[in-house]
Amino acid sequence: MPRIVQLPPLVITKIAAGEVIERPASVVKELLENSLDAGSSRIDVDVEQGGIELIRVVDDGCGIAAEDMKLAFASHATSKLSDVEDLFRISTLGFRGEALASVGSVARVTLQSLPAGAAHGTEIQCEGGQLSELRPWNGTPGTRIEVRNLFYNTPVRRKFLRTQSTELGHVSETFTRLALAHLQVHWTLRHQQKPIYELSASAGLLDRIQHFFGREIRDQLYPVEAQHGPVRLKGFVADPACDRGNSKLQYLFLNGRWIRDRSLGHALQEAYRGLLMTGRYPVAFLFLDLPPDQVDVNVHPTKAEVRFREGNAVYHLVLGAIREQLRARNLTARLLPPSTLAAPQIANEPPPWSLMAPTPPSARLPFGADVPTSTSPPPMDFSTHPAAPAPSIPATNGARAIQLYDTYLVLETAEGMLVIDQHALHERILFEQLKARLREGRMESQALLIPEPIDLPAEQASRTLEKSGELGELGIGLEAFGGDTLLLTRYPAILGQRSPVALLRAVVDHLMTRERVPQREQLFNDLLSLMACHAAVRAGDRLAPDQIVALIEQRRLAEDTHHCPHGRPTALLFSRNDLERQFGRK
Ligand code: ADP
Ligand code: MG
């Protein structure tokens, strides 16, 4: 029978470290929180190799007394709590006294500190939990901490680390969250000695948002402010036109701490109900302040989740304040605009329909030639496609078909009345054509005359660049352009006059929503379906009669026209039988 033993302290600490320290970004978070709790007004962060080799944080905070230097690395040793009552009114970011002990057990740490007013500073090392002797240190007031070779003694953990650029992306996301919530601090972040971010204490929230997320977002923000009893809400929400395919750009802070909260996420989504398509998420930066005894932050090891005492009231405060702001802006009239297309980038790009009838290369004009594009798409031509009618699709010649609400096509078939969703059907057809082209290596792309710069948060920029090979195969040309800016140089010809930037944003969103990067085939499948969705006619597009006929004809050529690539039906059949029964003819 296995015997029970009490684990040695170092093993206990390593187990705890497993919870708190997952990757370099977790170390950065703990160190920055300590610097903030120390009342720093300037914090400099340096990382090497995504933080795997080195993380250095230098602050000008209150410092650590010489006699506390060893204790700082002890488990459950903290200057931020003294009795149990304190636990229910926490106003510091840290309080568990576990971070330095955890970091010290899985890396080589040097801690140097000089408390303001003290004559001398001290230095100590902690390597895999082993403390050195204290030595004198002559530095500037504040604390300097270096964490080297993270997980050097826990190879399994080290193996789980991703590429440098991915780890750096997580580090800069952590940095971003704290810098958005602590405006009084002058922040810098450098990677391999190259500046990534520098934010002076005079840079307000809007400046910081622009710095991290670009002008496009800053220019579409509306302020929100509300109060209910001691609970205060402040921040910004973005115009629904600025929506995203995931919730990553929803920043929620509670008392200066970035948090995740399902219920408040729901309140935000609910406030935008009717203004966004399903599967789209608003952008928001929300800051809640409430008395520390109204919230329990001790429910999650990294404190990313909290428990509100009056959850309902907070929910309604958030929902009400945002909804009021959106209503005041009278956004309902702009619901699902008929076309959200950006202006065409180049003069002679093929209109979306032309992909169905690829123009022979010889007929193409050189890029940038000043040729007016026709405003009404040319009729489609199917001569290049083998006719392989799928037997299960009701036969129709399409000539009777009418368009309803600029969205549906209604036609008569032998079986009954068929109502087609024009977008869903076109999307499916394009999707199959694209798949065939990719198989045959015939993806066509257009060069942008003037490459389009796109600002992205660092993590997104690096994740997207990691996939630039695959994206290139799909006709999306990308280059790094310094900082977190990417240059879009080529885009799939199928997009025609649709905005290539909108497609790229959707692709980035898609890459970010996936926890694990999908297998190559799945990735291509997903991206082709995105491209088809962007290139297809939309609900609200008025179609010319010949386009209607062409679209219906195409239906017979595709393999599965019953569902769009997302699984929605492309057509509904109201059987003749049913019609007759309902009208009492049978
Ligand atoms: P916690 O932050 O939960 O108290 P940590 O393990 O992160 O636990 O830190 C232990 C203690 O070390 C802190 O309570 C604080 O007194 C001291 N400390 C750590 N970093 C700093 C810093 N940058 N400036 C001043 N004191 C610090
Ligand atoms: Mg701490």
XYZ file of C-alpha atoms and ligand atoms in Angstrom:
614
model
C 0.000 0.000 0.000
C 1.533 3.394 -0.886
C 2.426 5.455 2.195
C 1.572 9.099 2.674
C 4.501 11.495 3.107
C 4.610 15.201 3.801
C 6.188 16.865 0.733
C 9.436 18.828 1.228
C 9.011 22.657 0.981
C 10.819 22.976 -2.366
C 8.465 20.457 -3.974
C 5.481 22.330 -2.564
C 6.818 25.575 -3.992
C 7.369 24.011 -7.391
C 3.818 22.725 -7.420
C 2.606 26.221 -6.570
C 4.864 27.643 -9.288
C 3.096 25.373 -11.761
C -0.113 27.260 -11.051
C 1.244 30.780 -11.145
C 4.167 30.646 -13.576
C 3.144 29.207 -16.901
C 5.376 31.191 -19.249
C 7.576 34.317 -19.363
C 4.499 36.544 -19.479
C 3.366 35.200 -16.082
C 6.707 36.221 -14.571
C 6.389 39.663 -16.131
C 2.906 40.017 -14.680
C 4.036 39.145 -11.149
C 7.083 41.433 -11.284
C 5.142 44.373 -12.684
C 2.430 43.950 -10.070
C 5.102 44.064 -7.377
C 6.543 47.253 -8.853
C 3.072 48.815 -8.952
C 2.344 47.782 -5.363
C 5.649 49.450 -4.415
C 4.220 52.765 -5.644
C 6.596 53.138 -8.589
C 6.279 56.036 -10.989
C 8.602 54.557 -13.598
C 8.910 50.909 -14.621
C 11.339 49.633 -17.257
C 11.010 46.141 -18.651
C 13.679 44.402 -20.707
C 13.276 40.957 -22.189
C 15.566 38.743 -24.234
C 14.363 35.925 -26.437
C 10.742 36.450 -25.630
C 11.587 36.477 -21.923
C 12.799 32.870 -21.938
C 16.428 33.907 -21.418
C 15.977 37.140 -19.495
C 13.324 39.313 -17.910
C 14.551 42.435 -16.139
C 12.259 44.855 -14.329
C 13.616 48.065 -12.839
C 11.389 50.317 -10.751
C 11.697 53.413 -8.585
C 9.311 52.163 -5.916
C 9.636 51.897 -2.142
C 12.340 49.195 -2.261
C 12.923 46.245 0.084
C 14.740 46.528 3.413
C 17.961 44.493 3.706
C 16.460 42.328 6.450
C 13.499 41.420 4.205
C 15.476 40.384 1.128
C 15.537 36.683 2.044
C 11.942 36.678 3.208
C 10.834 38.056 -0.145
C 11.632 34.605 -1.612
C 9.913 32.634 1.136
C 6.527 31.034 0.409
C 3.546 32.804 1.880
C 5.682 35.768 2.911
C 4.209 39.158 2.070
C 4.208 42.745 3.273
C 0.672 43.253 1.966
C -1.496 41.298 4.413
C -1.296 40.824 8.105
C -4.520 39.235 9.299
C -7.460 37.349 7.941
C -9.634 40.446 7.833
C -7.231 42.027 5.332
C -7.992 39.205 2.951
C -11.484 40.595 2.439
C -10.431 44.150 1.625
C -7.451 43.779 -0.656
C -6.259 46.967 -2.285
C -2.901 45.761 -3.599
C -2.362 43.688 -6.728
C -0.421 40.995 -4.852
C -1.137 39.492 -1.453
C -0.427 35.759 -1.618
C 3.307 36.081 -1.083
C 3.937 33.278 -3.539
C 5.241 34.920 -6.686
C 8.905 35.444 -5.891
C 9.119 32.054 -4.186
C 7.639 30.442 -7.307
C 9.830 32.330 -9.767
C 12.900 31.664 -7.609
C 12.219 27.922 -7.693
C 12.184 27.664 -11.509
C 14.775 30.241 -12.661
C 17.983 32.063 -11.728
C 16.931 35.293 -10.049
C 18.946 38.305 -8.918
C 17.138 40.787 -6.695
C 18.700 44.172 -5.942
C 17.016 46.863 -3.919
C 17.588 50.181 -2.239
C 14.718 51.524 -0.112
C 14.275 55.289 -0.383
C 16.240 56.973 2.403
C 18.403 53.915 3.219
C 22.167 54.382 3.143
C 22.936 51.147 1.281
C 21.246 48.728 -0.969
C 21.536 44.941 -0.981
C 21.599 42.124 -3.484
C 20.648 38.463 -3.278
C 20.476 35.528 -5.696
C 17.977 32.725 -5.794
C 18.702 29.772 -8.078
C 16.208 26.944 -8.210
C 15.130 27.832 -4.687
C 18.696 28.122 -3.253
C 19.402 31.524 -1.696
C 22.828 33.190 -1.774
C 24.251 35.360 0.983
C 23.274 39.035 1.056
C 25.763 41.405 -0.599
C 25.929 45.205 -0.659
C 24.561 46.861 -3.785
C 25.035 50.413 -4.978
C 22.203 51.300 -7.284
C 19.494 53.908 -7.533
C 16.538 53.868 -5.109
C 13.980 51.250 -6.017
C 14.160 47.603 -7.027
C 15.876 45.797 -9.864
C 15.105 42.176 -10.530
C 16.518 39.868 -13.174
C 15.029 36.490 -14.017
C 17.235 34.336 -16.239
C 16.821 30.887 -17.848
C 13.197 30.336 -16.963
C 12.345 26.648 -16.351
C 16.039 25.679 -16.634
C 15.411 23.045 -13.966
C 11.949 21.966 -15.153
C 12.588 20.767 -18.727
C 9.001 19.599 -19.193
C 7.734 23.122 -18.636
C 10.376 24.574 -20.879
C 9.286 22.284 -23.663
C 5.799 23.747 -23.550
C 7.078 27.206 -24.381
C 6.251 28.382 -27.888
C 8.418 30.375 -30.284
C 10.176 33.516 -29.072
C 7.796 35.735 -30.976
C 4.748 34.044 -29.482
C 6.163 34.372 -25.971
C 7.013 38.000 -26.677
C 3.441 38.490 -27.845
C 2.170 37.237 -24.480
C 4.650 39.456 -22.650
C 3.537 42.527 -24.517
C -0.118 41.643 -23.936
C 0.592 41.512 -20.182
C 2.453 44.800 -20.409
C -0.416 46.357 -22.364
C -3.006 45.355 -19.766
C -1.036 46.866 -16.898
C -0.066 50.008 -18.800
C -3.708 50.638 -19.721
C -4.751 50.376 -16.101
C -1.945 52.413 -14.515
C -1.734 55.748 -16.223
C 0.365 57.389 -13.524
C 3.380 55.282 -14.472
C 6.016 55.917 -17.134
C 6.412 52.532 -18.826
C 8.974 51.105 -21.222
C 9.259 47.677 -22.801
C 12.321 46.574 -24.762
C 13.098 43.323 -26.532
C 16.720 42.452 -27.320
C 17.482 46.083 -26.420
C 15.071 47.370 -29.048
C 12.303 49.661 -27.758
C 8.829 48.207 -28.260
C 6.716 50.549 -26.171
C 7.437 53.767 -24.342
C 4.571 55.524 -22.586
C 5.158 58.637 -20.569
C 3.093 59.302 -17.474
C 1.418 62.155 -19.316
C 0.009 59.786 -21.970
C -3.660 59.422 -21.059
C -5.895 56.441 -21.717
C -6.845 57.437 -25.271
C -3.210 58.012 -26.193
C -2.336 54.611 -24.809
C -5.175 52.929 -26.645
C -3.960 54.499 -29.863
C -0.399 53.507 -29.077
C -1.321 49.863 -28.520
C -4.192 49.348 -30.959
C -3.834 52.025 -33.602
C -5.702 55.101 -34.711
C -8.521 53.193 -36.343
C -9.781 52.025 -32.956
C -9.136 55.239 -31.104
C -11.184 57.193 -33.634
C -14.229 55.002 -33.163
C -14.552 55.110 -29.380
C -17.384 56.516 -27.323
C -16.900 57.358 -23.648
C -18.936 55.534 -20.995
C -19.319 56.653 -17.438
C -21.754 55.585 -14.745
C -22.062 55.154 -11.028
C -24.288 53.112 -8.758
C -23.692 53.505 -5.042
C -19.984 52.948 -4.476
C -19.514 51.196 -7.850
C -18.033 53.354 -10.606
C -17.644 52.535 -14.279
C -15.507 54.483 -16.738
C -13.987 53.778 -20.098
C -14.713 53.541 -23.799
C -16.701 51.331 -26.117
C -16.219 51.233 -29.873
C -18.673 51.823 -32.657
C -20.279 48.547 -33.814
C -18.595 49.075 -37.194
C -15.319 48.346 -35.386
C -16.436 44.818 -34.420
C -14.118 41.836 -34.251
C -14.378 38.077 -34.671
C -13.337 37.374 -31.071
C -13.430 39.063 -27.683
C -9.688 39.780 -27.384
C -10.182 43.512 -27.687
C -12.537 43.594 -24.730
C -10.460 44.885 -21.886
C -12.086 44.797 -18.488
C -10.362 46.100 -15.376
C -11.385 45.969 -11.771
C -9.575 48.223 -9.316
C -6.551 48.415 -11.621
C -6.478 44.671 -12.269
C -7.226 43.110 -15.660
C -9.944 40.511 -15.229
C -12.052 38.058 -17.189
C -15.676 37.891 -16.238
C -18.304 35.890 -18.058
C -21.195 37.828 -16.682
C -19.763 41.233 -17.578
C -18.727 39.916 -20.985
C -22.343 38.970 -21.425
C -23.516 42.424 -20.317
C -21.293 43.988 -22.963
C -22.514 41.643 -25.697
C -26.094 42.253 -24.630
C -25.619 46.013 -24.873
C -24.724 45.591 -28.552
C -27.579 43.210 -29.290
C -29.085 44.004 -32.673
C -26.059 46.046 -33.682
C -23.726 43.153 -34.454
C -24.008 40.003 -36.520
C -23.824 36.759 -34.571
C -20.266 35.714 -33.934
C -19.025 39.320 -33.880
C -17.709 41.027 -30.745
C -17.527 44.674 -29.762
C -14.295 46.407 -28.787
C -14.334 47.903 -25.292
C -12.070 49.259 -22.571
C -13.943 49.283 -19.283
C -12.678 50.209 -15.850
C -14.654 49.328 -12.751
C -13.852 50.696 -9.344
C -15.471 49.398 -6.224
C -14.609 49.181 -2.556
C -12.230 46.246 -1.959
C -14.663 44.621 0.458
C -17.262 44.342 -2.319
C -15.270 41.846 -4.309
C -13.361 38.620 -3.657
C -10.141 38.514 -5.673
C -8.936 35.375 -3.954
C -10.747 32.865 -6.164
C -8.175 32.299 -8.909
C -4.406 31.617 -8.667
C -3.483 34.466 -10.998
C -6.485 36.546 -9.864
C -7.776 36.795 -13.423
C -11.253 35.935 -12.163
C -13.046 37.562 -9.262
C -16.349 37.240 -7.425
C -18.564 40.280 -6.983
C -20.663 40.616 -3.868
C -23.394 42.427 -5.833
C -22.875 40.822 -9.219
C -26.320 41.718 -10.463
C -25.964 45.418 -9.774
C -22.589 45.524 -11.522
C -24.049 43.667 -14.517
C -26.873 46.162 -14.882
C -24.599 49.130 -14.411
C -22.398 47.965 -17.291
C -25.286 46.986 -19.537
C -27.244 50.181 -18.868
C -24.333 52.563 -19.317
C -23.211 51.088 -22.628
C -26.672 50.708 -24.028
C -27.479 54.312 -23.180
C -24.349 55.490 -24.950
C -25.054 53.413 -28.057
C -28.662 54.539 -28.131
C -27.620 58.169 -27.798
C -25.470 57.667 -30.887
C -28.531 56.354 -32.686
C -26.694 53.465 -34.229
C -29.731 51.350 -35.058
C -30.194 53.042 -38.426
C -26.814 51.716 -39.477
C -27.642 48.115 -38.752
C -26.186 45.876 -41.456
C -25.429 48.534 -44.009
C -25.916 47.350 -47.602
C -22.249 47.615 -48.246
C -19.374 48.026 -45.846
C -16.780 48.056 -48.557
C -13.769 50.260 -48.496
C -12.955 52.227 -51.611
C -11.128 50.145 -54.223
C -7.386 50.300 -53.887
C -6.434 49.886 -57.487
C -8.096 50.936 -60.644
C -8.346 47.727 -62.598
C -9.083 45.065 -60.031
C -11.536 42.513 -61.296
C -15.052 42.856 -59.943
C -16.093 40.044 -57.605
C -18.043 38.261 -60.269
C -15.179 37.863 -62.633
C -13.590 35.081 -60.618
C -16.393 32.873 -61.773
C -15.220 33.500 -65.281
C -11.495 33.995 -64.919
C -10.158 36.578 -67.318
C -7.379 35.118 -69.445
C -4.099 36.673 -68.326
C -3.590 38.292 -71.709
C -6.739 40.317 -71.250
C -5.463 41.760 -67.975
C -4.284 45.325 -67.919
C -1.068 46.267 -66.163
C -1.500 47.229 -62.518
C -2.258 50.829 -61.943
C -3.469 51.532 -65.459
C -6.092 54.216 -65.293
C -9.040 52.197 -66.464
C -12.498 52.939 -65.131
C -14.151 49.915 -63.516
C -17.667 49.162 -64.500
C -20.084 49.737 -61.670
C -22.442 46.937 -62.585
C -20.775 43.561 -62.526
C -20.577 41.804 -65.885
C -22.711 38.721 -66.442
C -21.194 35.464 -65.407
C -19.883 32.938 -67.810
C -19.413 29.312 -66.962
C -17.642 28.075 -69.988
C -14.542 27.153 -67.995
C -16.406 24.914 -65.588
C -17.324 21.349 -66.283
C -21.050 20.897 -66.109
C -21.699 18.193 -63.538
C -25.209 18.699 -62.273
C -25.815 17.257 -58.851
C -28.874 15.029 -59.127
C -30.437 16.027 -55.810
C -30.901 19.677 -56.746
C -34.239 20.578 -58.276
C -33.834 21.505 -61.909
C -34.668 25.060 -62.843
C -33.676 27.449 -65.557
C -33.542 30.386 -63.151
C -35.285 32.767 -65.581
C -38.355 33.104 -63.423
C -36.599 33.757 -60.336
C -37.192 37.011 -58.523
C -35.184 38.759 -55.834
C -36.864 39.568 -52.522
C -35.558 42.137 -50.041
C -32.306 42.218 -52.047
C -31.439 39.059 -50.133
C -33.430 36.051 -51.287
C -34.068 34.530 -54.668
C -37.398 32.810 -55.107
C -37.998 30.377 -57.905
C -40.350 27.709 -59.114
C -39.198 24.120 -59.361
C -41.057 20.920 -60.060
C -41.006 20.062 -56.338
C -42.137 23.412 -55.038
C -41.133 26.964 -54.304
C -37.432 27.368 -53.598
C -36.151 30.280 -51.531
C -32.420 30.797 -51.846
C -30.203 32.887 -49.582
C -28.079 34.676 -52.173
C -25.105 35.233 -49.886
C -25.026 31.700 -48.492
C -25.262 30.165 -51.951
C -22.635 32.378 -53.542
C -20.343 31.769 -50.585
C -20.614 28.001 -51.044
C -19.942 28.220 -54.768
C -16.892 30.431 -54.318
C -15.643 28.207 -51.529
C -15.663 25.167 -53.802
C -14.038 27.064 -56.625
C -11.330 28.310 -54.335
C -10.672 24.822 -53.022
C -10.280 23.559 -56.572
C -7.946 26.411 -57.442
C -5.813 25.853 -54.385
C -5.548 22.133 -55.265
C -4.477 23.019 -58.769
C -2.108 25.766 -57.611
C -4.080 28.390 -59.483
C -4.829 30.866 -56.683
C -4.780 34.293 -58.221
C -3.624 37.330 -56.354
C -3.473 41.040 -57.009
C -0.608 43.262 -55.923
C -1.591 46.425 -54.116
C -0.195 49.462 -55.877
C 0.438 51.040 -52.521
C 0.883 48.384 -49.831
C -1.554 48.921 -47.019
C -0.132 49.227 -43.470
C -2.157 47.541 -40.740
C -1.557 48.199 -37.068
C -2.113 45.225 -34.811
C -1.448 44.452 -31.170
C 1.979 42.816 -30.912
C 0.683 39.327 -30.163
C -1.616 39.400 -33.176
C 1.084 40.763 -35.460
C 3.514 38.027 -34.499
C 0.944 35.208 -34.715
C -0.104 36.411 -38.138
C 3.463 36.655 -39.376
C 4.071 33.102 -38.215
C 1.455 32.032 -40.752
C 2.636 34.280 -43.568
C 3.783 31.239 -45.590
C 0.321 29.688 -45.647
C -1.327 33.049 -46.174
C 0.993 33.612 -49.135
C -0.237 30.379 -50.701
C -3.741 31.779 -50.468
C -2.699 34.978 -52.170
C -2.384 37.144 -49.060
C 1.045 38.817 -49.129
C 2.297 40.158 -45.809
C 5.504 41.774 -44.627
C 6.680 43.050 -41.277
C 6.942 46.824 -41.354
C 8.566 47.581 -38.018
C 6.857 47.774 -34.647
C 3.526 46.004 -34.757
C 2.660 47.159 -38.225
C 2.194 44.689 -41.046
C 2.173 45.592 -44.714
C -0.436 43.996 -46.903
C 1.200 43.685 -50.301
C -1.027 41.210 -52.201
C -4.533 39.967 -51.778
C -6.643 37.246 -53.378
C -8.048 38.361 -56.723
C -11.382 36.838 -55.839
C -12.054 39.737 -53.494
C -12.466 42.074 -56.437
C -13.525 45.414 -55.053
C -14.126 44.144 -51.541
C -11.761 45.560 -48.958
C -8.666 43.335 -48.597
C -7.995 44.879 -45.188
C -11.357 43.689 -43.912
C -10.428 40.164 -45.014
C -7.051 40.405 -43.338
C -8.658 41.555 -40.090
C -11.013 38.598 -40.249
C -8.066 36.272 -40.852
C -6.203 37.731 -37.863
C -9.301 37.346 -35.707
C -9.563 33.782 -36.826
C -5.943 33.006 -35.997
C -6.370 34.579 -32.588
C -9.574 32.753 -31.654
C -7.903 29.384 -31.995
C -6.072 28.276 -28.877
C -3.988 25.800 -30.835
C -2.957 26.615 -34.348
C -5.028 24.281 -36.521
C -3.545 21.684 -38.821
C -2.601 22.959 -42.235
C -5.596 21.476 -43.973
C -8.058 22.762 -41.405
C -6.429 26.184 -41.530
C -6.767 26.344 -45.302
C -10.330 25.188 -45.083
C -11.177 27.875 -42.542
C -9.390 30.624 -44.436
C -10.938 29.684 -47.768
C -14.347 29.844 -46.191
C -13.505 33.285 -44.815
C -12.382 34.428 -48.255
C -15.511 33.085 -49.871
C -17.612 34.865 -47.267
C -15.856 38.158 -47.920
C -16.021 37.887 -51.685
C -19.617 36.698 -51.984
C -22.560 38.966 -52.693
C -24.191 40.085 -49.495
C -27.661 40.285 -48.176
C -28.763 43.713 -49.354
C -26.940 43.661 -52.695
C -29.360 44.266 -55.550
C -28.624 41.780 -58.344
C -29.172 42.340 -62.051
C -31.420 39.740 -63.750
C -28.494 38.120 -65.561
C -26.604 37.818 -62.286
C -29.564 36.062 -60.722
C -29.726 33.606 -63.591
C -25.975 33.059 -63.438
C -25.993 32.419 -59.700
C -28.791 29.899 -59.976
C -27.052 28.160 -62.848
C -23.882 27.884 -60.781
C -25.852 26.051 -58.182
C -25.891 22.978 -60.328
C -22.134 22.972 -60.695
C -21.149 22.967 -57.081
C -20.837 19.749 -55.101
C -22.803 20.649 -52.026
C -24.961 23.672 -52.477
C -27.277 22.771 -49.636
C -25.214 24.470 -46.995
C -22.866 27.411 -46.864
C -19.335 26.640 -45.584
C -20.491 27.586 -42.064
C -23.277 25.038 -42.199
C -26.259 27.326 -42.713
C -28.730 26.183 -45.361
C -28.459 27.949 -48.690
C -32.024 27.277 -49.720
C -35.389 26.279 -48.295
C -37.981 24.392 -50.246
C -41.700 24.971 -49.698
C -43.089 21.919 -51.368
C -45.873 22.200 -53.827
C -47.672 19.566 -51.837
C -47.529 21.677 -48.699
C -48.727 24.775 -50.514
C -51.686 22.882 -51.872
C -52.524 21.380 -48.526
C -52.307 24.710 -46.723
C -54.588 26.379 -49.240
C -57.061 23.554 -48.883
C -56.661 22.342 -52.429
C -55.851 18.817 -51.260
P 3.159 39.425 -2.856
O 3.290 40.423 -3.952
O 1.954 38.578 -3.006
O 3.278 40.020 -1.519
P 5.647 38.359 -3.877
O 6.238 37.020 -3.754
O 5.322 38.858 -5.236
O 4.347 38.368 -2.969
O 6.599 39.387 -3.194
C 6.985 39.187 -1.847
C 7.286 40.512 -1.171
O 8.472 41.071 -1.724
C 6.238 41.564 -1.377
O 5.191 41.459 -0.431
C 7.023 42.852 -1.216
O 7.146 43.203 0.115
C 8.409 42.491 -1.722
N 8.643 42.957 -3.105
C 8.684 42.201 -4.212
N 8.946 42.963 -5.305
C 9.084 44.242 -4.860
C 9.350 45.494 -5.510
N 9.535 45.574 -6.827
N 9.416 46.587 -4.719
C 9.226 46.507 -3.395
N 8.957 45.350 -2.747
C 8.886 44.230 -3.458
Mg 3.573 39.915 -5.910
